[in-house]
Short mmCIF file of C-alpha atoms and ligand atoms in Angstrom, two decimals:
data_model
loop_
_atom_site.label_atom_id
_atom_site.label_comp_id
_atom_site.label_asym_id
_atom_site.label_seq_id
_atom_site.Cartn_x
_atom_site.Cartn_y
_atom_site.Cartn_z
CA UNK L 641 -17.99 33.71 -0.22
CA UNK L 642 -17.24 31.41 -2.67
CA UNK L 643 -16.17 33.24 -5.32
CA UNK L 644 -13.72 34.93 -2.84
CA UNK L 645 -9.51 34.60 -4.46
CA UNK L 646 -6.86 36.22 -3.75
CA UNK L 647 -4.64 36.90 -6.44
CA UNK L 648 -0.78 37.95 -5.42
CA UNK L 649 0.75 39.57 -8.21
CA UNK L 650 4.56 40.43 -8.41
CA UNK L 651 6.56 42.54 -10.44
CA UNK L 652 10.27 43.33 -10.01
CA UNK L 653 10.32 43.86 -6.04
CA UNK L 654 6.81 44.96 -6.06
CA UNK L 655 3.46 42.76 -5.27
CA UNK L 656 0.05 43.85 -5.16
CA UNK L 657 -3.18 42.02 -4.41
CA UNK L 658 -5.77 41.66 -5.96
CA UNK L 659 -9.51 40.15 -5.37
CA UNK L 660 -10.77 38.26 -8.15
CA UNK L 661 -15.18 38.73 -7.74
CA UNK L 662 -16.77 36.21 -9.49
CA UNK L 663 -17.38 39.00 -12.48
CA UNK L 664 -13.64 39.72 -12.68
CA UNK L 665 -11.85 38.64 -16.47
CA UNK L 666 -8.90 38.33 -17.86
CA UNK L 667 -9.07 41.65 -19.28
CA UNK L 668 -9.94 43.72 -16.67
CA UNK L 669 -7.34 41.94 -14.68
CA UNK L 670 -4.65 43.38 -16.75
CA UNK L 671 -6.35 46.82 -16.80
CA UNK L 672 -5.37 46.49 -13.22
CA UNK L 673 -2.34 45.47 -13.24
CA UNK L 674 -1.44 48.39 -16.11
CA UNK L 675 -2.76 51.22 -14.06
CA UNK L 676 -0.91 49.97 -11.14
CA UNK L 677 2.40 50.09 -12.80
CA UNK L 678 2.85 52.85 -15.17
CA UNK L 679 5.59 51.06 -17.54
CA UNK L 680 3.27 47.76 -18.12
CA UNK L 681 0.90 48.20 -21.07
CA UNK L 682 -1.65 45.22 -22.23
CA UNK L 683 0.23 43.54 -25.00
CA UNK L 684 3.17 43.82 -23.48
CA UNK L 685 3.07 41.28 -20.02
CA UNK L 686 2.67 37.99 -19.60
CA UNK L 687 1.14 36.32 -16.65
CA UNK L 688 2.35 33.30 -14.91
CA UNK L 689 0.53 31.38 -11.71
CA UNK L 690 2.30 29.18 -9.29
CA UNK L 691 -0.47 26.53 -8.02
CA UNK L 692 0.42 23.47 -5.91
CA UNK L 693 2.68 20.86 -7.64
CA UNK L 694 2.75 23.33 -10.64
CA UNK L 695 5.10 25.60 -10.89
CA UNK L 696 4.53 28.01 -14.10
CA UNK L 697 1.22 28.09 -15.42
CA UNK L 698 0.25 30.44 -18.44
CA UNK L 699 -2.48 33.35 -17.86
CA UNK L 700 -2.62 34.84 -21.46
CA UNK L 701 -6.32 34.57 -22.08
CA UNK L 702 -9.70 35.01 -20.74
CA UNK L 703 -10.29 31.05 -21.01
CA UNK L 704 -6.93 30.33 -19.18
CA UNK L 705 -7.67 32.49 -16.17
CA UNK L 706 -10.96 30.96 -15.89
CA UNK L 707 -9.74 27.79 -15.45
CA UNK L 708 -7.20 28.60 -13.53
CA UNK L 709 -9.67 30.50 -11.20
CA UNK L 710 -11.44 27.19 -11.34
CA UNK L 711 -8.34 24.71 -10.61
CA UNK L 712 -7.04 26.56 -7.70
CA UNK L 713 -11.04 26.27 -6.66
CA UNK L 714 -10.98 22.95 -6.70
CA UNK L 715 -7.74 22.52 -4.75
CA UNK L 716 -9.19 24.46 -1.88
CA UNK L 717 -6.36 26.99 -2.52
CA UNK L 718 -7.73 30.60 -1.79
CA UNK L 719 -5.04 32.84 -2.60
CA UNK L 720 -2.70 32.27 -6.07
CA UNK L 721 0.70 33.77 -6.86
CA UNK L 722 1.19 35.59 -10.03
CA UNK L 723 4.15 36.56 -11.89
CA UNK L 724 4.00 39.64 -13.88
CA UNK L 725 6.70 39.80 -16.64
CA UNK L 726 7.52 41.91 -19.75
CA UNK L 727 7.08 39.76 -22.98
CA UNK L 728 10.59 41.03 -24.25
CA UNK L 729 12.72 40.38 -20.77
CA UNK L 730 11.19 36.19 -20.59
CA UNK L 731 13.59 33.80 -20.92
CA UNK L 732 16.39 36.60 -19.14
CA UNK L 733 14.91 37.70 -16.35
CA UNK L 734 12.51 36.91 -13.16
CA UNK L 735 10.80 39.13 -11.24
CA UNK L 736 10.53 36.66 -8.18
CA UNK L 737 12.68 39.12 -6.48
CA UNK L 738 16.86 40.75 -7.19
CA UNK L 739 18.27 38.08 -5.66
CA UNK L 740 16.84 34.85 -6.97
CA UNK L 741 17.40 36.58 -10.67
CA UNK L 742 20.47 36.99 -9.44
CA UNK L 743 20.95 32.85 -9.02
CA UNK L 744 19.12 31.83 -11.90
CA UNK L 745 21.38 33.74 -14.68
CA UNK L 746 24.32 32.07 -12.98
CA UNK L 747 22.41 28.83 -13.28
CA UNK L 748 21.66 29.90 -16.83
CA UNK L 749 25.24 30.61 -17.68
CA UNK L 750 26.36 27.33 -16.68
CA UNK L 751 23.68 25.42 -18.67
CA UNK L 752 25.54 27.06 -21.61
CA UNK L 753 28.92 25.90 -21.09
CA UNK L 754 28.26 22.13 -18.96
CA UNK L 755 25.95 20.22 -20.47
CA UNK L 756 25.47 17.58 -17.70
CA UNK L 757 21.77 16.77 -17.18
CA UNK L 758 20.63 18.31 -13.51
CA UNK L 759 20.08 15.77 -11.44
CA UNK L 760 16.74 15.01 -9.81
CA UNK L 761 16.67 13.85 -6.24
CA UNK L 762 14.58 10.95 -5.30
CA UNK L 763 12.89 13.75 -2.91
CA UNK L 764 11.53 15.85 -5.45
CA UNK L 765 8.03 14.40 -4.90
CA UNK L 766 8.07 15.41 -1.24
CA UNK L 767 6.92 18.93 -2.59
CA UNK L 768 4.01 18.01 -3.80
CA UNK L 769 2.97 16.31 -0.70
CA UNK L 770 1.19 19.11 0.41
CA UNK L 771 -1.10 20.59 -2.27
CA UNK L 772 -4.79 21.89 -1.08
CA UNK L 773 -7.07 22.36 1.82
CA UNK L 774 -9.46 18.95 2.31
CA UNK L 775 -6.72 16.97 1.40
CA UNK L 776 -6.94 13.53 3.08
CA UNK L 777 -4.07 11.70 4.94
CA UNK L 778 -5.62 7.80 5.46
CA UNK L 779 -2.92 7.54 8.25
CA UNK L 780 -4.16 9.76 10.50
CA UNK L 781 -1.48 11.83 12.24
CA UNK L 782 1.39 9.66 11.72
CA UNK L 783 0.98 10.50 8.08
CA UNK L 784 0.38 13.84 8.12
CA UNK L 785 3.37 14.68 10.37
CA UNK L 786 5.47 12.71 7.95
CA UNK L 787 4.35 14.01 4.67
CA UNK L 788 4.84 17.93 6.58
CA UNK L 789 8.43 16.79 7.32
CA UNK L 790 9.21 15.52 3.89
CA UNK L 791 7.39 18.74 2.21
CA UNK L 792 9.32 21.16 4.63
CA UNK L 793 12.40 19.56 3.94
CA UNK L 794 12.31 19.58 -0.25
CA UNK L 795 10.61 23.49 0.22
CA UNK L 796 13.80 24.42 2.59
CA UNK L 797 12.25 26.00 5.39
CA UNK L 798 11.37 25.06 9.30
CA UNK L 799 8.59 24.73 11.00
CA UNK L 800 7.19 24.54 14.72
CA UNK L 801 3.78 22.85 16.10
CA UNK L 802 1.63 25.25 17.73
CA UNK L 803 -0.68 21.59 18.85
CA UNK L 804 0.25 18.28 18.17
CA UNK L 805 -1.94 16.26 19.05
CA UNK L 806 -3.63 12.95 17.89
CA UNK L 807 -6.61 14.06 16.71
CA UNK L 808 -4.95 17.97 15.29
CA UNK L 809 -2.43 19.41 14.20
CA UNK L 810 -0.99 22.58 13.66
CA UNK L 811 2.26 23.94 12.36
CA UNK L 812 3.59 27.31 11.75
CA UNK L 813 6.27 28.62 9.36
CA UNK L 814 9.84 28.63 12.55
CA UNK L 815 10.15 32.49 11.59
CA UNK L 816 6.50 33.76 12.26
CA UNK L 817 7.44 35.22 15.69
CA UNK L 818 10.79 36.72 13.74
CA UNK L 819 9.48 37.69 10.55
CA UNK L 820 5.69 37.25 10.77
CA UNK L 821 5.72 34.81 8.47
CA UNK L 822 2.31 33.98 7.36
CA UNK L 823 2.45 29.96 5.99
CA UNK L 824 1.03 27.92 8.67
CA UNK L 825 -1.31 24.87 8.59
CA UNK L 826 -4.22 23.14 10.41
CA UNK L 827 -4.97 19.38 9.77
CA UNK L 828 -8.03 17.84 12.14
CA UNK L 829 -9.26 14.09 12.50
CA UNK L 830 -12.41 13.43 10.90
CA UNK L 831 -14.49 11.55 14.02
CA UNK L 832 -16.64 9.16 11.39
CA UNK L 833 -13.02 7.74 10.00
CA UNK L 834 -10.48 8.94 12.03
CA UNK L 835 -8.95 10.03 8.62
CA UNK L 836 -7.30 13.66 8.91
CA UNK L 837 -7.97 16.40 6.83
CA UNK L 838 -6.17 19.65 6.01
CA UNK L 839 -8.78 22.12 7.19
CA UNK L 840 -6.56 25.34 6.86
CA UNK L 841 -3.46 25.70 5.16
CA UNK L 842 -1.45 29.40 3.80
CA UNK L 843 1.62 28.38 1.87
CA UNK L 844 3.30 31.44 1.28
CA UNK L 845 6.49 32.05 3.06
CA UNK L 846 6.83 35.81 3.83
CA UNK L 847 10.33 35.19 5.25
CA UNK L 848 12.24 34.58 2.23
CA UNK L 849 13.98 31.86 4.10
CA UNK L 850 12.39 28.92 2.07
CA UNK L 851 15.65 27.56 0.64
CA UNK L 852 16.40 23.54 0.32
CA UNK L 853 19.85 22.66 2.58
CA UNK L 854 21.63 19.19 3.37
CA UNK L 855 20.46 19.77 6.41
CA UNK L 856 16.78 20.15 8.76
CA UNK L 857 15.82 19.38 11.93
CA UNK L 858 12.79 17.64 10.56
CA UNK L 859 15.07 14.88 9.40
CA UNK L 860 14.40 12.47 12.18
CA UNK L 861 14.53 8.65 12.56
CA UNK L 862 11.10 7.71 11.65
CA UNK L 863 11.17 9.78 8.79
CA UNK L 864 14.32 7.90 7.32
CA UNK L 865 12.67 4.61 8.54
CA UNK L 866 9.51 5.73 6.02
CA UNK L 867 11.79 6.43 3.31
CA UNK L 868 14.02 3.64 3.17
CA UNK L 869 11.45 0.65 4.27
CA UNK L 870 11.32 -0.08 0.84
CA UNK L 871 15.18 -0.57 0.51
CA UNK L 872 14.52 -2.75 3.98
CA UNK L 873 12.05 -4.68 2.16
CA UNK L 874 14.23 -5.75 -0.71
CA UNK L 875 17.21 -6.51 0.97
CA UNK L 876 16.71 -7.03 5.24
CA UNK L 877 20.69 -7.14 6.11
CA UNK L 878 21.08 -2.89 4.98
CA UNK L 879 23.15 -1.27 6.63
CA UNK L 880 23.04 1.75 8.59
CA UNK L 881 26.37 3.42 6.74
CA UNK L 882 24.74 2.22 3.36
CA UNK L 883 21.25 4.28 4.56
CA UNK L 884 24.24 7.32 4.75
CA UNK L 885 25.21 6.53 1.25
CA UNK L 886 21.73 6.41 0.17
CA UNK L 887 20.08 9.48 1.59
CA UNK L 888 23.04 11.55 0.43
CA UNK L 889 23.47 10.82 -3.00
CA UNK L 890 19.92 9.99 -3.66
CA UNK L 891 18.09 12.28 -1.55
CA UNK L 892 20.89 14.71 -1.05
CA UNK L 893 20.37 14.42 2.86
CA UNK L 894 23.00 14.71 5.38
CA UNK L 895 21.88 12.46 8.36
CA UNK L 896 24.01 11.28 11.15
CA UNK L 897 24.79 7.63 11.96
CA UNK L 898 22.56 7.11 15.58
CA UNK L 899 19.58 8.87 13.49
CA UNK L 900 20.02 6.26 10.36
CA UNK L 901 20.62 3.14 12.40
CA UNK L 902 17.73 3.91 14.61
CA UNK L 903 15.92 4.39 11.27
CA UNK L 904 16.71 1.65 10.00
CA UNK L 905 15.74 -0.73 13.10
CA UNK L 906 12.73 1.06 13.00
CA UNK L 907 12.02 -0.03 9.48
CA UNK L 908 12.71 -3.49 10.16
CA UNK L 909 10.43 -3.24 13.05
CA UNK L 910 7.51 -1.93 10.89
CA UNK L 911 8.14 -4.72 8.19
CA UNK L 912 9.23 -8.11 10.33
CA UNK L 913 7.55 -7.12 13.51
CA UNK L 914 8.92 -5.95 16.98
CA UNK L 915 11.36 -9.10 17.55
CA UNK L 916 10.26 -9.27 21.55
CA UNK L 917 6.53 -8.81 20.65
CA UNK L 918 6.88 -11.81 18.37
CA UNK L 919 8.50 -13.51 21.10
CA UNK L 920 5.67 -12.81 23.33
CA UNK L 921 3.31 -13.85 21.13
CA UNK L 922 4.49 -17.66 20.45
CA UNK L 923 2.45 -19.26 23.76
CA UNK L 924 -0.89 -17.47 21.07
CA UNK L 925 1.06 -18.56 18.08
CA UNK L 926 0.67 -22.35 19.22
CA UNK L 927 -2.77 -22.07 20.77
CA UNK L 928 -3.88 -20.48 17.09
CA UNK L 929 -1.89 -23.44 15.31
CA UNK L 930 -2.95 -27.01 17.83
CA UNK L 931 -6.25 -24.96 17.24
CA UNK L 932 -6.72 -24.09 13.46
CA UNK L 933 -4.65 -26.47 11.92
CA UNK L 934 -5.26 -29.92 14.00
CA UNK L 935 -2.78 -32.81 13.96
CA UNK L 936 0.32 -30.17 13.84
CA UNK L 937 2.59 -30.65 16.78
CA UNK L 938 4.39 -27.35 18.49
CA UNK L 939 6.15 -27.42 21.65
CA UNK L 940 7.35 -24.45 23.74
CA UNK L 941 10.54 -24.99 26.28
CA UNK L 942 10.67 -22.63 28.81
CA UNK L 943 12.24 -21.83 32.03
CA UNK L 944 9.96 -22.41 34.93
CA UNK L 945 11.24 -20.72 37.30
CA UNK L 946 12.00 -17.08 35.37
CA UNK L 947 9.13 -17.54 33.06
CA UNK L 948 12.26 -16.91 29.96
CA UNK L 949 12.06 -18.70 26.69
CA UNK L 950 14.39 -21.39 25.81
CA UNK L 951 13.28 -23.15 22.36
CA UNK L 952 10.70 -23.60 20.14
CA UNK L 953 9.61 -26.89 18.01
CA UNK L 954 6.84 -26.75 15.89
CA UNK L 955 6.17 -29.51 12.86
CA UNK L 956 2.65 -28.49 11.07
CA UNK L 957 0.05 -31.33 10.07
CA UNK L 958 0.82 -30.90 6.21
CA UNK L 959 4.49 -31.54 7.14
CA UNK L 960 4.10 -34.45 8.76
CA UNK L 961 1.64 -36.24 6.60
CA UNK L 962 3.40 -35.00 3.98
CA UNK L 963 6.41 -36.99 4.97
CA UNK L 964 4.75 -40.15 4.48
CA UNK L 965 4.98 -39.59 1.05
CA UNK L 966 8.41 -38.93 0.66
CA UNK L 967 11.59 -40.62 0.38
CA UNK L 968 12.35 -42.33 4.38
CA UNK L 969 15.06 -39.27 4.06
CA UNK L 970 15.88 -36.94 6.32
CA UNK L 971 18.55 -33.38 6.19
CA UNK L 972 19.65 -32.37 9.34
CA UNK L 973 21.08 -28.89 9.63
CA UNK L 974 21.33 -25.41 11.53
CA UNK L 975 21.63 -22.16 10.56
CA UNK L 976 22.77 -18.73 12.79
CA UNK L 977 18.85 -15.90 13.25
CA UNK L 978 20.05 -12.42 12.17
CA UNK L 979 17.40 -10.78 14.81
CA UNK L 980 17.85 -8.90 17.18
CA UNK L 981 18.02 -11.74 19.54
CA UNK L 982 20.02 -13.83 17.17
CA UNK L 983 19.88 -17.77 18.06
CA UNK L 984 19.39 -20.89 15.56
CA UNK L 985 17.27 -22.60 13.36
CA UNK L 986 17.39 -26.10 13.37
CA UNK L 987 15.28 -27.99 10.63
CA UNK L 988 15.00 -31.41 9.67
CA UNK L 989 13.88 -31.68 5.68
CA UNK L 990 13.01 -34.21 3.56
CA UNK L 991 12.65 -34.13 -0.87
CA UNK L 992 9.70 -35.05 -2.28
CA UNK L 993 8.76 -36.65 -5.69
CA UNK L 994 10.31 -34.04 -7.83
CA UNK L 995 13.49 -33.78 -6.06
CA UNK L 996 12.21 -30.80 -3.79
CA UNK L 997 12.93 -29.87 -0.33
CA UNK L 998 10.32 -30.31 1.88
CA UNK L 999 10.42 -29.15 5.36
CA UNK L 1000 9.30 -31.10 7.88
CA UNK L 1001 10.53 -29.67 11.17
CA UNK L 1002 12.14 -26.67 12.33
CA UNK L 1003 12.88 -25.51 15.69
CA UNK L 1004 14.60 -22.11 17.06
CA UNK L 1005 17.45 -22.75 19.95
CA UNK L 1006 19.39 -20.20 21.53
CA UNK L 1007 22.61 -22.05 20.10
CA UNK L 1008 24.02 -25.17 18.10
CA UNK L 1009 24.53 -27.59 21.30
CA UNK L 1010 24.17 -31.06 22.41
CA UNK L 1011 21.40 -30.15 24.49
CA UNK L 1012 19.72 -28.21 21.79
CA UNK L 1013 20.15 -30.93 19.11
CA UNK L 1014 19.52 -33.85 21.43
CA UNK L 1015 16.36 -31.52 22.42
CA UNK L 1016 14.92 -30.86 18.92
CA UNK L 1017 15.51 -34.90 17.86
CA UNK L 1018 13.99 -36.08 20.92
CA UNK L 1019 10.72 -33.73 19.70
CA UNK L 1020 11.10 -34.97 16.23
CA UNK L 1021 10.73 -38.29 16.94
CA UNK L 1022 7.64 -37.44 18.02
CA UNK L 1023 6.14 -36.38 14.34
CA UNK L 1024 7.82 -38.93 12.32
CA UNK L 1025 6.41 -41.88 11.17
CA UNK L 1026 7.39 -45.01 13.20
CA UNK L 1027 6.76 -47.71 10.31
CA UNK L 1028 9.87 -47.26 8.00
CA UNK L 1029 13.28 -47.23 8.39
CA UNK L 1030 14.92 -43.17 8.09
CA UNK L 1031 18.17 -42.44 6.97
CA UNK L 1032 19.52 -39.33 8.06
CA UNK L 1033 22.28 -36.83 6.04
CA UNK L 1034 23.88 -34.44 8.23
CA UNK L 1035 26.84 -32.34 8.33
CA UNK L 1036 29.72 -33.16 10.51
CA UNK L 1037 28.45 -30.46 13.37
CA UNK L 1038 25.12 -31.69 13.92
CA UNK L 1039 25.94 -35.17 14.28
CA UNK L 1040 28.80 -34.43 16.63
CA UNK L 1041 26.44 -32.65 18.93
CA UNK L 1042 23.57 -35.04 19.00
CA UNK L 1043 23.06 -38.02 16.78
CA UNK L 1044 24.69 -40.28 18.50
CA UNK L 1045 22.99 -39.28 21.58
CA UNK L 1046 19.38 -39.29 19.21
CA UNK L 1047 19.99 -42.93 19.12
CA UNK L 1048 19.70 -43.27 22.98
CA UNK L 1049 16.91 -41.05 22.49
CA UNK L 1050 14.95 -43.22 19.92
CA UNK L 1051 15.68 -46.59 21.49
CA UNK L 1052 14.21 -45.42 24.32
CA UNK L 1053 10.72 -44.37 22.35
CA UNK L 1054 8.86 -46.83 22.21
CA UNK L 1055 7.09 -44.83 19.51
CA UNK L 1056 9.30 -44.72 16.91
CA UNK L 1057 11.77 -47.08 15.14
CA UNK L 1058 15.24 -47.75 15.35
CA UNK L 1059 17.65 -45.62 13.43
CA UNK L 1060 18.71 -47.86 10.49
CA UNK L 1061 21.64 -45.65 9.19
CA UNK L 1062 23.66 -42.29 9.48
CA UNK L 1063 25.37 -40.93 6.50
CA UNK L 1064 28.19 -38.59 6.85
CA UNK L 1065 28.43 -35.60 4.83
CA UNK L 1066 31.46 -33.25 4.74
CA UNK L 1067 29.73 -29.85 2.87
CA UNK L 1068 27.46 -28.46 4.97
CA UNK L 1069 23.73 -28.90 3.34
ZN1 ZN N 1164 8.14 31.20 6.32
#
């Protein structure tokens, strides 16, 4: 059975098959082909293959067939189609069928008179994502179902799963109840790895209906959020209308606003974390740091009674031994999250020996108060260093809120010193 291949020749409107036996050559293969139609003699054709992620591949000798019998082997591909043309008509005409020779003479004419280069979309890989039976996907079914969706969006047609499960999948070509169309697929988790692999796969379209469009159900929100993450990446504030921009021009996609913003939140999800997970996990976050990384100091405020988080303080051992060493110098300043669940970052840094900033404090508040300010001084007199005198720069907001108050604050500590000076800034820092 291994030597088992289909070969699918076409000519004009008309296809034969062929089974190539592992005695079969290149000339006897054109024997074939010549007594099955009358007007093809042996110098006169030329063969061309279509194999996965290659498109037009030359059959003109006995040594090229072989090793294209011996590719399409090794791709897992059982069944290879052939184009049968007349040496004098290449170049003018295809015999893929009347209608797509049709299309490509127009496209041909107007090569001749606008000389723009043709643009290639940024999705043009998709259609290789699919190329042979074994083929491994290292993400299991998430990956699988999202390199399927990309590959049945650049090859223009629609698909349906017969099972989708975790551990198998299995999609037909939309028009096999309508047309019979034969392409369908069968990708099955490997137990040992949980890695999946395509186990069946028949990618020819029967149906005729395999034409790219603006448009496919397939487009859905996760797979935008896998194709932009990388714009995500480089620049976290995108925008959902910019995704719009993006997917048309570059990908020629035409996606609708809900599907792109939800897209895009899932991106940000997958590269900064789900912002309430991360929430949840602070009361481990400060177990993992008092534990690991001894002499830091974190503090979580929280509301007794409804369990809800209020603000977050947490000054790490480096930081505040660190300090020692700097300059008794202190910037006081706030800036607005851009999360989910917004808030503010308070931080309290210091410059070191080469003029650097070094951060010795931060804390995330729900909002720039007095409480919040008061709050986060009270805890940072807790971390600095009692024995020398701090000055503190601040803009105008921070020391309206609480400085004055932090002075309360520190004379009442008996563990740290009394503020020696404030210095006003106007600029924020
Ligand atoms: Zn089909």
């Amino acid at each position: 059975m291994d030597t088992f291949m289909l070969l699918v020749f076409t000519y004009g409107c008309s296809t034969t098959v062929i089974n190539v036996a592992r005695a079969m050559c290149y000339s006897r293969l054109v024997e074939c082909l010549c007594e099955k139609w009358d007007e093809l003699s042996a110098g006169s054709i030329s063969l061309f293959c279509k194999l996965p992620g290659i498109n037009k591949c030359h059959l003109d000798n006995e040594e090229e067939f072989q090793n294209m019998v011996l590719l399409a082997k090794s791709m897992g591909v059982q069944h290879v189609e052939v184009v049968v043309e007349l040496k004098g008509d290449i170049g003018q005409s295809s015999s893929l069928g009347l209608l797509r020779v049709g299309v490509e003479d127009e496209i041909d004419a107007l090569r001749s008179f606008c000389h723009h280069k043709e643009k290639v979309l940024l999705s043009a890989p998709w259609a290789n994502g699919i190329t042979h039976v074994g083929q491994r996907f290292v993400g299991g079914a998430q990956e699988f179902r999202d390199v399927l969706c990309k590959y049945a969006i650049q090859g223009g047609f629609k698909f349906t799963y017969v099972k989708n499960e975790t551990t198998r999948v299995t999609a037909v070509c939309a028009m096999r109840e309508e047309r019979g169309c034969l392409w369908a697929i069968h990708c099955r988790a490997q137990r040992a790895n949980d890695f999946f692999y395509i186990k069946r796969f028949s990618d020819v379209h029967t149906c005729g209906t395999d034409v790219r469009t603006s448009k496919n159900p397939r487009v859905s929100s996760d797979l935008v959020s896998s194709t932009i993450s990388e714009i995500v990446r480089d620049k976290p504030l995108t925008r959902p209308c910019e995704v719009v921009t993006i997917l048309k021009r570059d990908y020629g996609l035409d996606v609708s606003y809900h599907v792109v913003w939800l897209g895009v939140e899932k991106a940000k999800a997958g590269i900064h974390g789900d912002h309430s997970l991360s929430f949840d996990q602070l009361r481990w976050y400060s177990d993992a740091v008092m534990r690991y990384n001894p002499g830091s100091y974190v503090n979580i405020d929280y509301d007794a009674s409804s369990q809800q988080f209020c603000r977050f303080f947490v000054s790490f051992a480096a930081c505040i031994s660190g300090f020692n060493a700097c300059r008794p110098l202190l910037f006081l300043d706030g800036t607005f999250l851009k999360g989910k669940y917004k808030g503010q970052l308070l931080a309290a840094t210091a410059k070191d020996g080469n003029n650097g900033l070094f951060p010795v404090a931060f804390a995330i508040v729900d909002s720039e108060t007095t409480a919040n300010w008061s709050w986060f001084l009270h805890e940072l007199g807790k971390v600095v260093d009692g024995k020398c005198h701090i000055t503190f720069i601040s803009d105008r907001k921070s020391w309206a809120f609480g400085v004055i108050r932090f002075t309360y604050l520190f004379a009442k500590n008996q563990n740290v010193p009394e503020v020696n000076s404030f210095v006003l800034s106007d600029t924020p820092l």
